[in-house]
């Protein structure tokens, strides 16, 4: 990178910081002491809204509905109040925030703060691909997008799962490998993807992800098209290969995450599939107040989580510090598990989650191994959205580079994503001089 480019980045960082500061100051300049009081009132209102959400989740009956009304009314009232009292200062502040975000992203290009793309390897097309498709996944995407027909035109052998019978997906995949399959693929939810991926990793052959599930989190982080799963099949003829990690909870594989605690208990309920919101609202009061469910302890490296209500162990860490990338993973090949632990015991703790930059109730760490145990002989687990019960303790581990994924050469997420906003890095970049403003990229 040239000296001119470094100078541009430094000035962009300074513009981003100045714009962010002015975005905060604009309402204060306009309103004076009133603006300061309005800002303090806004923070108090957000704290009250967070507390109201906690009460909504932990109370029952009329008090719950009153809390829910409060959780909606307070933010709506704040928006109306700010709009009515700040006049021109509000749009000016929002515009400055937009300038700050754009300039910050521009400044951080090439500084190592953005997503690092996994190394792609060109490989010859498979000769005997074998694909498993769930016709019910994603509301019937297999039939709606003609996935079976396109796959067979491209030379793949396709097996449709029987919606009315329980079939052993792992056994189907292993039988296909024994018959000479040189690629395995799955069109279904992430739970099905994980089972087939584990067999592919076990036998050292590529795995093809077809985004025919409901949420398709694994496909998202691979950069695949989630709106048109048929494009994933282009990898059969014009594809590249990536090496990614694979997570395990005990001997069960996962491509996204293993969830313990409140969510894992909720997905076990028979009524969850048909009434997700109603089932959650019915079970959460007892789960969050620990009147029901096991007492958890999670150990991740040197960190111990005592009595969290929820623990999420992910195959590579999720983005948590940037609202524009929240819930996604920058990389799938770091060789580390991400760990998110949540412990909230009161409305005050809930407010702290929103206002405190480093809330005590939220734990975010990475580790190669995680052990989750309970005061019960078995643990409920949500594994890539599938409900399981495993013996306690559950040992989670990551297998670095265990899985070769074949993806289309041309896919939406192949383009470099915008860098994540990192205000600490922006401050360092703005303050430095000369060519030390950004680290040299290693090639």
PDB file of C-alpha atoms in Angstrom, residues 158-261:
ATOM      1  CA  UNK A 158     -30.162 -37.634  -5.604  1.00  0.00           C
ATOM      2  CA  UNK A 159     -32.011 -39.273  -2.729  1.00  0.00           C
ATOM      3  CA  UNK A 160     -35.159 -37.579  -1.450  1.00  0.00           C
ATOM      4  CA  UNK A 161     -35.868 -38.161   2.223  1.00  0.00           C
ATOM      5  CA  UNK A 162     -39.290 -39.611   2.996  1.00  0.00           C
ATOM      6  CA  UNK A 163     -41.220 -36.996   5.040  1.00  0.00           C
ATOM      7  CA  UNK A 164     -43.296 -39.730   6.711  1.00  0.00           C
ATOM      8  CA  UNK A 165     -40.443 -42.007   7.785  1.00  0.00           C
ATOM      9  CA  UNK A 166     -37.382 -41.613   9.974  1.00  0.00           C
ATOM     10  CA  UNK A 167     -34.272 -42.151   7.904  1.00  0.00           C
ATOM     11  CA  UNK A 168     -30.676 -42.392   9.040  1.00  0.00           C
ATOM     12  CA  UNK A 169     -28.989 -39.598   7.089  1.00  0.00           C
ATOM     13  CA  UNK A 170     -25.545 -40.632   8.294  1.00  0.00           C
ATOM     14  CA  UNK A 171     -26.092 -44.209   7.114  1.00  0.00           C
ATOM     15  CA  UNK A 172     -27.285 -42.986   3.694  1.00  0.00           C
ATOM     16  CA  UNK A 173     -24.159 -40.856   3.300  1.00  0.00           C
ATOM     17  CA  UNK A 174     -21.794 -43.636   4.368  1.00  0.00           C
ATOM     18  CA  UNK A 175     -23.485 -46.088   2.014  1.00  0.00           C
ATOM     19  CA  UNK A 176     -23.013 -43.618  -0.847  1.00  0.00           C
ATOM     20  CA  UNK A 177     -19.299 -43.306  -0.080  1.00  0.00           C
ATOM     21  CA  UNK A 178     -19.011 -47.097  -0.047  1.00  0.00           C
ATOM     22  CA  UNK A 179     -20.614 -47.115  -3.509  1.00  0.00           C
ATOM     23  CA  UNK A 180     -17.962 -44.712  -4.820  1.00  0.00           C
ATOM     24  CA  UNK A 181     -19.366 -41.224  -4.245  1.00  0.00           C
ATOM     25  CA  UNK A 182     -16.605 -38.601  -4.495  1.00  0.00           C
ATOM     26  CA  UNK A 183     -18.749 -35.712  -3.171  1.00  0.00           C
ATOM     27  CA  UNK A 184     -21.544 -35.550  -0.616  1.00  0.00           C
ATOM     28  CA  UNK A 185     -24.115 -32.784  -0.430  1.00  0.00           C
ATOM     29  CA  UNK A 186     -27.264 -31.892   1.452  1.00  0.00           C
ATOM     30  CA  UNK A 187     -30.292 -29.726   0.743  1.00  0.00           C
ATOM     31  CA  UNK A 188     -31.930 -29.209   4.103  1.00  0.00           C
ATOM     32  CA  UNK A 189     -31.588 -27.604   7.484  1.00  0.00           C
ATOM     33  CA  UNK A 190     -28.262 -27.028   9.206  1.00  0.00           C
ATOM     34  CA  UNK A 191     -28.801 -30.137  11.352  1.00  0.00           C
ATOM     35  CA  UNK A 192     -28.934 -32.321   8.247  1.00  0.00           C
ATOM     36  CA  UNK A 193     -25.983 -30.427   6.771  1.00  0.00           C
ATOM     37  CA  UNK A 194     -23.888 -31.214   9.846  1.00  0.00           C
ATOM     38  CA  UNK A 195     -24.567 -34.970   9.726  1.00  0.00           C
ATOM     39  CA  UNK A 196     -23.631 -35.273   6.056  1.00  0.00           C
ATOM     40  CA  UNK A 197     -20.652 -32.935   6.476  1.00  0.00           C
ATOM     41  CA  UNK A 198     -19.255 -35.160   9.229  1.00  0.00           C
ATOM     42  CA  UNK A 199     -19.310 -38.185   6.911  1.00  0.00           C
ATOM     43  CA  UNK A 200     -17.610 -36.180   4.155  1.00  0.00           C
ATOM     44  CA  UNK A 201     -14.908 -35.066   6.608  1.00  0.00           C
ATOM     45  CA  UNK A 202     -14.501 -38.618   7.893  1.00  0.00           C
ATOM     46  CA  UNK A 203     -13.787 -39.906   4.375  1.00  0.00           C
ATOM     47  CA  UNK A 204     -11.847 -36.879   3.107  1.00  0.00           C
ATOM     48  CA  UNK A 205     -14.198 -35.973   0.263  1.00  0.00           C
ATOM     49  CA  UNK A 206     -15.784 -32.565  -0.500  1.00  0.00           C
ATOM     50  CA  UNK A 207     -19.120 -31.456   0.880  1.00  0.00           C
ATOM     51  CA  UNK A 208     -21.688 -29.394  -1.029  1.00  0.00           C
ATOM     52  CA  UNK A 209     -24.028 -27.048   0.867  1.00  0.00           C
ATOM     53  CA  UNK A 210     -27.415 -26.354  -0.765  1.00  0.00           C
ATOM     54  CA  UNK A 211     -29.251 -23.521   0.985  1.00  0.00           C
ATOM     55  CA  UNK A 212     -32.673 -25.173   1.098  1.00  0.00           C
ATOM     56  CA  UNK A 213     -33.266 -24.783   4.841  1.00  0.00           C
ATOM     57  CA  UNK A 214     -35.175 -22.082   6.668  1.00  0.00           C
ATOM     58  CA  UNK A 215     -32.357 -19.907   8.007  1.00  0.00           C
ATOM     59  CA  UNK A 216     -29.273 -21.333   6.269  1.00  0.00           C
ATOM     60  CA  UNK A 217     -26.732 -19.810   8.669  1.00  0.00           C
ATOM     61  CA  UNK A 218     -23.906 -22.038   7.440  1.00  0.00           C
ATOM     62  CA  UNK A 219     -24.657 -21.109   3.827  1.00  0.00           C
ATOM     63  CA  UNK A 220     -24.660 -17.415   4.765  1.00  0.00           C
ATOM     64  CA  UNK A 221     -21.201 -17.572   6.290  1.00  0.00           C
ATOM     65  CA  UNK A 222     -19.927 -19.491   3.259  1.00  0.00           C
ATOM     66  CA  UNK A 223     -21.132 -16.638   1.059  1.00  0.00           C
ATOM     67  CA  UNK A 224     -23.803 -18.703  -0.730  1.00  0.00           C
ATOM     68  CA  UNK A 225     -27.037 -17.400  -2.214  1.00  0.00           C
ATOM     69  CA  UNK A 226     -29.800 -18.040   0.327  1.00  0.00           C
ATOM     70  CA  UNK A 227     -32.564 -16.672  -1.910  1.00  0.00           C
ATOM     71  CA  UNK A 228     -31.969 -19.092  -4.773  1.00  0.00           C
ATOM     72  CA  UNK A 229     -30.604 -22.453  -3.563  1.00  0.00           C
ATOM     73  CA  UNK A 230     -30.381 -23.717  -7.150  1.00  0.00           C
ATOM     74  CA  UNK A 231     -27.294 -21.541  -7.657  1.00  0.00           C
ATOM     75  CA  UNK A 232     -25.446 -23.663  -5.086  1.00  0.00           C
ATOM     76  CA  UNK A 233     -25.547 -26.550  -7.566  1.00  0.00           C
ATOM     77  CA  UNK A 234     -23.314 -24.561  -9.933  1.00  0.00           C
ATOM     78  CA  UNK A 235     -20.456 -25.801  -7.756  1.00  0.00           C
ATOM     79  CA  UNK A 236     -20.815 -29.212  -9.422  1.00  0.00           C
ATOM     80  CA  UNK A 237     -19.446 -27.814 -12.683  1.00  0.00           C
ATOM     81  CA  UNK A 238     -17.801 -24.485 -11.812  1.00  0.00           C
ATOM     82  CA  UNK A 239     -16.678 -24.729  -8.213  1.00  0.00           C
ATOM     83  CA  UNK A 240     -13.820 -24.076  -5.846  1.00  0.00           C
ATOM     84  CA  UNK A 241     -12.969 -25.745  -2.560  1.00  0.00           C
ATOM     85  CA  UNK A 242     -12.529 -24.234   0.903  1.00  0.00           C
ATOM     86  CA  UNK A 243     -11.133 -25.843   4.040  1.00  0.00           C
ATOM     87  CA  UNK A 244     -13.232 -25.040   7.103  1.00  0.00           C
ATOM     88  CA  UNK A 245     -13.540 -26.246  10.678  1.00  0.00           C
ATOM     89  CA  UNK A 246     -16.126 -28.607  12.114  1.00  0.00           C
ATOM     90  CA  UNK A 247     -17.474 -28.526  15.661  1.00  0.00           C
ATOM     91  CA  UNK A 248     -18.410 -31.482  17.845  1.00  0.00           C
ATOM     92  CA  UNK A 249     -20.539 -31.778  20.983  1.00  0.00           C
ATOM     93  CA  UNK A 250     -19.558 -35.155  22.305  1.00  0.00           C
ATOM     94  CA  UNK A 251     -19.521 -37.255  19.130  1.00  0.00           C
ATOM     95  CA  UNK A 252     -22.244 -35.189  17.428  1.00  0.00           C
ATOM     96  CA  UNK A 253     -21.076 -32.744  14.727  1.00  0.00           C
ATOM     97  CA  UNK A 254     -22.291 -29.185  14.263  1.00  0.00           C
ATOM     98  CA  UNK A 255     -21.578 -26.624  11.557  1.00  0.00           C
ATOM     99  CA  UNK A 256     -23.088 -23.643  13.422  1.00  0.00           C
ATOM    100  CA  UNK A 257     -23.534 -24.013  17.161  1.00  0.00           C
ATOM    101  CA  UNK A 258     -24.491 -26.050  20.182  1.00  0.00           C
ATOM    102  CA  UNK A 259     -26.886 -24.323  22.578  1.00  0.00           C
ATOM    103  CA  UNK A 260     -27.321 -25.145  26.255  1.00  0.00           C
ATOM    104  CA  UNK A 261     -29.759 -23.749  28.795  1.00  0.00           C
TER     105      UNK A 261
END
